[in-house]
Short mmCIF file of C-alpha atoms in Angstrom, two decimals:
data_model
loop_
_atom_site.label_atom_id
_atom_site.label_comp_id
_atom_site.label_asym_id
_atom_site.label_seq_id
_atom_site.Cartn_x
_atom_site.Cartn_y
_atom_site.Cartn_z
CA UNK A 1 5.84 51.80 41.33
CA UNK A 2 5.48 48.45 39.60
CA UNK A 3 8.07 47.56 37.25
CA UNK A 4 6.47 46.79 33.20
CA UNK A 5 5.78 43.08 32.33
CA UNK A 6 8.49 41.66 29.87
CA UNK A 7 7.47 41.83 26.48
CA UNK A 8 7.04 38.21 24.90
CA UNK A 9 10.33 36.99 23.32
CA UNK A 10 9.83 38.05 19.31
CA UNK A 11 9.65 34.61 17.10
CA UNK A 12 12.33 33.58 15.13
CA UNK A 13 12.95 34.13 11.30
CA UNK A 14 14.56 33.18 8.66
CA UNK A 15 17.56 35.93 9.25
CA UNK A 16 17.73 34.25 13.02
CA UNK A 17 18.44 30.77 11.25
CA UNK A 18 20.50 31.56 8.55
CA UNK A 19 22.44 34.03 11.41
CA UNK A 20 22.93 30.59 13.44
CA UNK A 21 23.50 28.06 10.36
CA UNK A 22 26.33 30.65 8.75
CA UNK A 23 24.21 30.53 5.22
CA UNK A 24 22.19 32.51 3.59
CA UNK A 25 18.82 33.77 4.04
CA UNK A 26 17.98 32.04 0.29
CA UNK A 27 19.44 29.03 1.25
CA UNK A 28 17.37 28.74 4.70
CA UNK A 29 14.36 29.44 2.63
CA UNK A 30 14.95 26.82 -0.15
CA UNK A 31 15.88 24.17 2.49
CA UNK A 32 12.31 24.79 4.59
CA UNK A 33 10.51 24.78 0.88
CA UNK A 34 11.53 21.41 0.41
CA UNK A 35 13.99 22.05 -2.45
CA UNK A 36 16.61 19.07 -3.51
CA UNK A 37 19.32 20.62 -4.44
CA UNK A 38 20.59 21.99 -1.43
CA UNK A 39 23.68 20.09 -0.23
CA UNK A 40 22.77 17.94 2.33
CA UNK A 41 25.33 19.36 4.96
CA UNK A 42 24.21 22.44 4.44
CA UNK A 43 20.64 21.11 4.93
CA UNK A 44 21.27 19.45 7.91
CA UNK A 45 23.01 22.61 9.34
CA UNK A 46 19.75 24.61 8.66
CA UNK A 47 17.49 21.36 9.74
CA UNK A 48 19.59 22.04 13.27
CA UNK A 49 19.28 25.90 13.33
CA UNK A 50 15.65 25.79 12.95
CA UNK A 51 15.42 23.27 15.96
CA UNK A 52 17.43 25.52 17.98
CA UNK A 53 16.02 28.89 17.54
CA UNK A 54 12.20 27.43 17.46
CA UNK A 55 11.65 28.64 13.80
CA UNK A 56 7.75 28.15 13.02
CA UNK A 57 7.31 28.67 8.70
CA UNK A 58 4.60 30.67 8.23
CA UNK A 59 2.60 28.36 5.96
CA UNK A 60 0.08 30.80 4.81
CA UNK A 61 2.99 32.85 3.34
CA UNK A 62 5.00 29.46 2.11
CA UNK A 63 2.18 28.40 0.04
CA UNK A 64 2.01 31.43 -1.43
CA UNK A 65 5.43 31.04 -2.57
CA UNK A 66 5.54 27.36 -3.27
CA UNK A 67 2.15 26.79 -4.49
CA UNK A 68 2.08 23.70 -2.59
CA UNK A 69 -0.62 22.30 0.37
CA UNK A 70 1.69 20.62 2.08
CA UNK A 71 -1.19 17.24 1.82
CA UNK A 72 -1.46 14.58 -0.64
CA UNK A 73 -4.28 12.47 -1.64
CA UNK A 74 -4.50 8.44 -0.44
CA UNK A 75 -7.04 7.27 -2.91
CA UNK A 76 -8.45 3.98 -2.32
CA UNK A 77 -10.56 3.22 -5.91
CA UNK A 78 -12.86 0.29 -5.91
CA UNK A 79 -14.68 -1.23 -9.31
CA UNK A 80 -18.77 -0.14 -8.52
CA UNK A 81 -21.09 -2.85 -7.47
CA UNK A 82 -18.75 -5.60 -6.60
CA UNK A 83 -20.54 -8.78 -5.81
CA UNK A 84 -18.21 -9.28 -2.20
CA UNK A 85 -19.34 -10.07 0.88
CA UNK A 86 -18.69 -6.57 2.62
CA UNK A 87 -19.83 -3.16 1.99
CA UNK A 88 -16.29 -1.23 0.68
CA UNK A 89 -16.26 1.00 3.21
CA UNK A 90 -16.03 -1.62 6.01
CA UNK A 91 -13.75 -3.91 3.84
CA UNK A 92 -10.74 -1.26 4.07
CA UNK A 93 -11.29 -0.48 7.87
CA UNK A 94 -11.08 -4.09 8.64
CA UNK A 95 -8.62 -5.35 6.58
CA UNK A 96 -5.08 -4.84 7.77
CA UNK A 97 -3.64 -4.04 4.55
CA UNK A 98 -4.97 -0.51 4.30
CA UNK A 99 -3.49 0.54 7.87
CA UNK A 100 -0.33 -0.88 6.93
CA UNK A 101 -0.06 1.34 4.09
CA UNK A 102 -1.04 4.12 5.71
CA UNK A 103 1.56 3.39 8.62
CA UNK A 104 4.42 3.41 5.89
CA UNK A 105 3.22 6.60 4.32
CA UNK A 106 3.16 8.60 7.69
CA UNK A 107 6.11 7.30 8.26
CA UNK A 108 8.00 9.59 5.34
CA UNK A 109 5.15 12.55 5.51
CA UNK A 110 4.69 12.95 9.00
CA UNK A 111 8.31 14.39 9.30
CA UNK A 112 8.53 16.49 6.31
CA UNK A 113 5.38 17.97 7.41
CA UNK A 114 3.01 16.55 4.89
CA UNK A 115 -0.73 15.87 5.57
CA UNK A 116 -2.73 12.65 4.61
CA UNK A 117 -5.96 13.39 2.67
CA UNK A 118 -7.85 10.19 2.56
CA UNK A 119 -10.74 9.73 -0.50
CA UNK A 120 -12.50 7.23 -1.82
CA UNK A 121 -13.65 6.68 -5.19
CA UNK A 122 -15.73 3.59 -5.65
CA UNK A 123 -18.81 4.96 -8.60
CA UNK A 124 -18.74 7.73 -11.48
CA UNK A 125 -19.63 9.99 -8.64
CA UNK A 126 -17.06 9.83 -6.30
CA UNK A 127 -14.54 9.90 -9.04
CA UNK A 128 -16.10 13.05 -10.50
CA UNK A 129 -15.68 14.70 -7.90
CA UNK A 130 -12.14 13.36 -6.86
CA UNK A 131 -11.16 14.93 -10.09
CA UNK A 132 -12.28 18.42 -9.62
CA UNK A 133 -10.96 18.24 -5.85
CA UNK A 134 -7.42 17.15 -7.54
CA UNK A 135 -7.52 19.90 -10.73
CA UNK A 136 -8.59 22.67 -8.09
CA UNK A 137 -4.96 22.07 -6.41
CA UNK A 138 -5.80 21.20 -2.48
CA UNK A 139 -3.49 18.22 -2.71
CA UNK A 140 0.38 18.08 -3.73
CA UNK A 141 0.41 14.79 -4.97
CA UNK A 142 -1.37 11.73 -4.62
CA UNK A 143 -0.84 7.87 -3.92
CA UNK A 144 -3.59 5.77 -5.50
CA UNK A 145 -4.74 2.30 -4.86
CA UNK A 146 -6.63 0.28 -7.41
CA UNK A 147 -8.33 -2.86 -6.93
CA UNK A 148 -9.81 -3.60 -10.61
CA UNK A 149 -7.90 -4.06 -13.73
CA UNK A 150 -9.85 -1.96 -16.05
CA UNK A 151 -10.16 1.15 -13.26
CA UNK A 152 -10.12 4.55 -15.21
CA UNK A 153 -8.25 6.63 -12.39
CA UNK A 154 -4.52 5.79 -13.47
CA UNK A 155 -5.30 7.68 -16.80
CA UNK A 156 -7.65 9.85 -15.14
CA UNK A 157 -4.81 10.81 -13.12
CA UNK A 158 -2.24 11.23 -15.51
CA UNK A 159 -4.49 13.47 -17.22
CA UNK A 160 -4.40 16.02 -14.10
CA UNK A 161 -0.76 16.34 -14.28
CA UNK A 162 -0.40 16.05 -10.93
CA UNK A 163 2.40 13.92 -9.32
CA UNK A 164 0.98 10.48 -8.67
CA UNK A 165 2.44 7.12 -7.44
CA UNK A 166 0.47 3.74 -7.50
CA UNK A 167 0.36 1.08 -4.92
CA UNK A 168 0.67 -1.83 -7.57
CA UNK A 169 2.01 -1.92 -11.48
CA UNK A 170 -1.10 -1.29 -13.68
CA UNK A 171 -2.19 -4.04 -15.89
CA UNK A 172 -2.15 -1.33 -18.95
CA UNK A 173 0.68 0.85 -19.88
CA UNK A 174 1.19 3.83 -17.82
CA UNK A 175 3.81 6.85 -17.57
CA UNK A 176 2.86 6.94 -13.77
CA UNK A 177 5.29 5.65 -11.48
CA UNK A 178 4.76 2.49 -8.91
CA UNK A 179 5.64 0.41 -6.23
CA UNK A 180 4.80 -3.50 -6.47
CA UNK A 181 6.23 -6.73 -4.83
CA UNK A 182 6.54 -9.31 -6.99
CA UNK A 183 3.37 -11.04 -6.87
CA UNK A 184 3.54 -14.39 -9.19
CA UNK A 185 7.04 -14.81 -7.28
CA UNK A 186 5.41 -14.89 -4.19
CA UNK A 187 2.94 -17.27 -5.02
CA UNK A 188 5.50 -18.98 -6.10
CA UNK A 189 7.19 -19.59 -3.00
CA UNK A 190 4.15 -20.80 -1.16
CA UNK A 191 3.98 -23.36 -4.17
CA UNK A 192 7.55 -24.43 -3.48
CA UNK A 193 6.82 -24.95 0.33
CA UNK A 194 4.23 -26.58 -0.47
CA UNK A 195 6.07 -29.06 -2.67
CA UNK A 196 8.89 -29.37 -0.46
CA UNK A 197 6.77 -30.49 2.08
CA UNK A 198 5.30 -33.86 0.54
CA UNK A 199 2.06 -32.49 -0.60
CA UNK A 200 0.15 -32.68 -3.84
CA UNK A 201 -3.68 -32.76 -3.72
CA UNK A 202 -3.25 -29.23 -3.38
CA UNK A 203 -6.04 -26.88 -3.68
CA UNK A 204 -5.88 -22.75 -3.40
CA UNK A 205 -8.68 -19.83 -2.56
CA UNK A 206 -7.51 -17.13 -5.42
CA UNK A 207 -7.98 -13.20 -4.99
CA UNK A 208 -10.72 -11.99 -7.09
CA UNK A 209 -9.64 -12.15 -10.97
CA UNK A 210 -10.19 -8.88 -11.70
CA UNK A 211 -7.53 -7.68 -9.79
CA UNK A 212 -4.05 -7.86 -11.05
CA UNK A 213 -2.61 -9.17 -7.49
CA UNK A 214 -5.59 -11.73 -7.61
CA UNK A 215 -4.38 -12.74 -11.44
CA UNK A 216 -0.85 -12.81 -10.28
CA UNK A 217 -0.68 -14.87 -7.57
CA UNK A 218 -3.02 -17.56 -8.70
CA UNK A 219 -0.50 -17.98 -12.08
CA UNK A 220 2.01 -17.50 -10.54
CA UNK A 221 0.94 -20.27 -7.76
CA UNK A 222 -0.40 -22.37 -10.70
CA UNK A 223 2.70 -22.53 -12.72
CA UNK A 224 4.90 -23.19 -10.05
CA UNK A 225 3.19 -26.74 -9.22
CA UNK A 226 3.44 -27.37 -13.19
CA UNK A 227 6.99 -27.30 -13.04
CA UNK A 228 6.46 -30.12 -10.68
CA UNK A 229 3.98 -31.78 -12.40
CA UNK A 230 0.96 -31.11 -10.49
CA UNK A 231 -1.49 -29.81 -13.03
CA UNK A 232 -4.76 -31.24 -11.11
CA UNK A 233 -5.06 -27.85 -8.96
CA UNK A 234 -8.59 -26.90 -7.26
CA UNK A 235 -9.47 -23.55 -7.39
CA UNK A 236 -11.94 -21.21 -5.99
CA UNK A 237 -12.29 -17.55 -6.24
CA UNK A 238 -12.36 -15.37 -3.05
CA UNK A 239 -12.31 -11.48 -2.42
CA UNK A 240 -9.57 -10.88 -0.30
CA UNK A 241 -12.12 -10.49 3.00
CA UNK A 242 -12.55 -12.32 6.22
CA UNK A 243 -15.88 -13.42 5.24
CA UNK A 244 -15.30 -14.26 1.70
CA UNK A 245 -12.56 -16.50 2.72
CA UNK A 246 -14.66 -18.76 4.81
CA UNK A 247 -17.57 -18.98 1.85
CA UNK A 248 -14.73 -19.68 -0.89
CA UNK A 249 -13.03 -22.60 1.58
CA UNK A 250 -16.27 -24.25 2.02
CA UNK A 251 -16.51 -24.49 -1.69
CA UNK A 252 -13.43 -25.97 -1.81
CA UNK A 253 -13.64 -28.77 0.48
CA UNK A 254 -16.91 -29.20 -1.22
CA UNK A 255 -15.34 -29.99 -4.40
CA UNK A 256 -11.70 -31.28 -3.21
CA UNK A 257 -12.49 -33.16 0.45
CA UNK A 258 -9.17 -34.93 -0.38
CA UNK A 259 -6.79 -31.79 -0.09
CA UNK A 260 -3.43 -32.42 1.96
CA UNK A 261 -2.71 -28.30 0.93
CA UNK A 262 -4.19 -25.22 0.22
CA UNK A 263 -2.78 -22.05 -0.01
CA UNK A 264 -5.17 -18.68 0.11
CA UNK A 265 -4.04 -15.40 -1.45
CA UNK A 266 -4.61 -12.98 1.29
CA UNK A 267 -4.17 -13.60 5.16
CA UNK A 268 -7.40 -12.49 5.76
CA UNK A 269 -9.14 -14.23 3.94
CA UNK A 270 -7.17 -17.44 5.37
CA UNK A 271 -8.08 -16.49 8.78
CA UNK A 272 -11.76 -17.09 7.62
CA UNK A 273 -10.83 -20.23 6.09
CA UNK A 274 -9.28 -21.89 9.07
CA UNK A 275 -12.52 -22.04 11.41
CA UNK A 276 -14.04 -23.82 8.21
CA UNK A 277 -11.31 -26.44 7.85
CA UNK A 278 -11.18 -27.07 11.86
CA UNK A 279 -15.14 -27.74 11.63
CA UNK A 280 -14.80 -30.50 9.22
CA UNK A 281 -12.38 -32.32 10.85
CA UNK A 282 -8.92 -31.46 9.50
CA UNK A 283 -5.94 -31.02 11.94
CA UNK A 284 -3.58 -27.80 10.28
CA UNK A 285 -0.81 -28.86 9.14
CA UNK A 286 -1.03 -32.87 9.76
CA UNK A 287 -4.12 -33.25 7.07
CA UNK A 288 -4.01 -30.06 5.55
CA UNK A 289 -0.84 -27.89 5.33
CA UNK A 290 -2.21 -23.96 5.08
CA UNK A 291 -0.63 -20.98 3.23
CA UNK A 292 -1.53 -17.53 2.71
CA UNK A 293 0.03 -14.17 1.96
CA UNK A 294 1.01 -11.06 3.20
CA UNK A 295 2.08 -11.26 6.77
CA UNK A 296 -0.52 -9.54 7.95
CA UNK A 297 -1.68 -9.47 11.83
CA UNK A 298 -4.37 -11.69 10.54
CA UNK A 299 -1.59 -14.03 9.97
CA UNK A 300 -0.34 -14.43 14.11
CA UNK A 301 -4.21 -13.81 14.57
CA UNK A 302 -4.52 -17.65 13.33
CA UNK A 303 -4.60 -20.58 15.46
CA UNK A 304 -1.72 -22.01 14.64
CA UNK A 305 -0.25 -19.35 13.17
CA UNK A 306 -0.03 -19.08 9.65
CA UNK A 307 2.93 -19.63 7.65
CA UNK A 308 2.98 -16.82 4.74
CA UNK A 309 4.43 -14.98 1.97
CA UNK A 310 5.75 -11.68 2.72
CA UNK A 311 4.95 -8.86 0.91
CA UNK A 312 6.78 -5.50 2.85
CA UNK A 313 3.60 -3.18 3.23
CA UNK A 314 5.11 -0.51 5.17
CA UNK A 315 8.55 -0.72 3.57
CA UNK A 316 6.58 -0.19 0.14
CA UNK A 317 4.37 2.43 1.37
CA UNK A 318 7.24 4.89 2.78
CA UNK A 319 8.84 4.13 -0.82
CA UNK A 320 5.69 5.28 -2.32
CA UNK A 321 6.22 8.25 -0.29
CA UNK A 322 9.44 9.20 -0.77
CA UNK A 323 8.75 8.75 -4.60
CA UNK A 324 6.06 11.02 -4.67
CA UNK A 325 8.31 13.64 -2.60
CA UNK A 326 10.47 13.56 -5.56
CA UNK A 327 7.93 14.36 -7.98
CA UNK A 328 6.53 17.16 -5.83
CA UNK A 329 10.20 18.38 -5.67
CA UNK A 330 11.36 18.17 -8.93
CA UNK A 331 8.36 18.63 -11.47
CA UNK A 332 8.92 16.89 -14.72
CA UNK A 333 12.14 14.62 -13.71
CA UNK A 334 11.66 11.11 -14.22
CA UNK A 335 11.17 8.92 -10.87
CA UNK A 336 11.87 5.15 -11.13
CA UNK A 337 9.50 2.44 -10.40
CA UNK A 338 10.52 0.30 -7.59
CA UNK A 339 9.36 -3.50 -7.31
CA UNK A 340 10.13 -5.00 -4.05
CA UNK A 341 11.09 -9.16 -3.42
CA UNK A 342 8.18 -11.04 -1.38
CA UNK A 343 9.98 -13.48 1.55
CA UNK A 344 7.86 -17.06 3.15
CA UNK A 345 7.59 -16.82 6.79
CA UNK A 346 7.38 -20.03 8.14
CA UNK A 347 5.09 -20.94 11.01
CA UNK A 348 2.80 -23.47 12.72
CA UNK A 349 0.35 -24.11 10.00
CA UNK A 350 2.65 -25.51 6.93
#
């Protein structure tokens, strides 16, 4: 006679964690829906009773509950028909910018058990139907990224009533919340390097001017050398891309060959730059001292390395996060903006 197989252990429940936390079954419940005003002792109890037992939430029946997707939306909108060097599509998988974000927003969602929906909305189109994706409710929230001044979306969005944080502060008015660094003051630090270095025939590759980074950097950049009274300022227009940055610093040697400076707004863009200035003869940083901004990977990807403005991508991003966490949490409170201080990393080039 052969003895019965053990029957498989029986998953754990709610009862089994609030049993080992010493709380409640309602408090277990409100902690795994993500509720804020649980004490956070208490939470932390139940965080370490669900570890220990091996407590799955059923999400099915959660959602139910909760209403909620557990995803959010990363929307990447770009104005239609740009006139840039790269199709948009291949601009946001090659520049670093994008996977930086996204690093900083997995960073927060990942453990709270939140998926990333990426979409892009870049004609009428796309942002028609981003809209009826959002208003049918298979996202919680979303995080939006807007690279034109006069983009629709930020109203658009505020319209759904969904919770929404931006990845820069909106040229117009907006009750959504957002995350910036403080562009102008940025480029105002690679102006003051600059100066403090001994140069003046300095010349600079903009971001595009319909973008409000692009606008802030380049006045910020330009008033800074004012205050020093260096008003005779080259500039070109770029598009923040690799290959855009090499066409826009050929321009500008074209019309400035005397530069001892240059700063470009976007690493990327500088790292296409470089191989132009290194073809016409100028030795970085004896004849021309280089800037950019960021701190991307393009910026060690340089030869020499490229001295830059900081701007904390990832540190912004899991802000962005934790922001929008809020608003999921607590519908209708208020959640700050939060503008973050750039820093100048010094290295070979300036």
């Amino acid at each position: 006679m052969t003895a019965d197989p053990p029957l498989p252990a029986r998953p754990a429940t709610l009862e089994d964690v609030a049993a080992v936390a010493g709380v409640s079954r309602a408090t277990v419940s409100r902690v795994i829906n993500g509720a804020t005003t649980v004490d956070p002792a208490l939470r932390r109890m139940v965080e370490e009773s669900v570890d220990a037992t091996g407590y799955v939430p059923n999400r099915a029946a959660r959602s139910l509950v909760t209403r909620r997707t557990d995803s959010v939306a990363l929307v990447v909108s770009e104005r239609e028909r740009r006139p840039v060097s790269e199709p948009f599509i291949g601009r946001m998988f090659s520049d670093p910018y994008f996977g930086r974000v996204v690093s900083g927003l997995l960073e927060v969602l990942r453990p709270a058990g939140i998926q990333l929906v990426l979409m892009l909305a870049d004609d009428q189109s796309s942002r028609d139907q981003l809209l009826s994706y959002l208003r049918h409710g298979h996202v919680d929230g979303v995080v939006l990224i807007s690279s034109h001044a006069d983009d629709p979306l930020p109203g658009l969005l505020h319209d759904t009533r969904l919770p929404a944080v931006l990845a820069g502060e909106p040229r117009r008015p907006t009750p959504l919340t957002y995350v910036e660094a403080d562009q102008r003051a940025g480029a105002q630090l690679a102006a003051e390097h600059l100066v403090s270095l001994g140069r003046r025939r300095i010349g600079t590759v903009s971001g595009p001017q319909d973008m409000p980074a692009g606008q802030a950097r380049l006045t910020g950049f330009l008033d800074a050398l004012s205050a020093h009274g260096i008003r005779d300022v080259t500039a070109v227009e770029g598009d923040f891309t690799h290959t855009g940055g090499a066409a826009a610093m050929k321009r500008l040697l074209e019309d400035r060959a005397d530069l001892d400076a240059v700063f470009i707004a976007s690493d990327l863009m500088a790292l296409g730059a470089l191989p132009v200035l290194l073809r016409a003869g100028k030795e970085i940083p004896d004849d021309i001292a280089l800037v950019g901004f960021d701190d991307s990977s393009a910026a060690t990807a340089c030869d020499p390395p490229l001295t830059t403005v900081r701007q904390p991508v990832e540190e912004m991003s899991a802000e962005m996060a934790r922001l929008l966490l809020k608003q999921i949490g607590s519908p209708g409170e208020p959640v700050p903006s939060a503008i973050f201080h750039p820093t100048l990393v010094r290295r070979r080039s300036a």
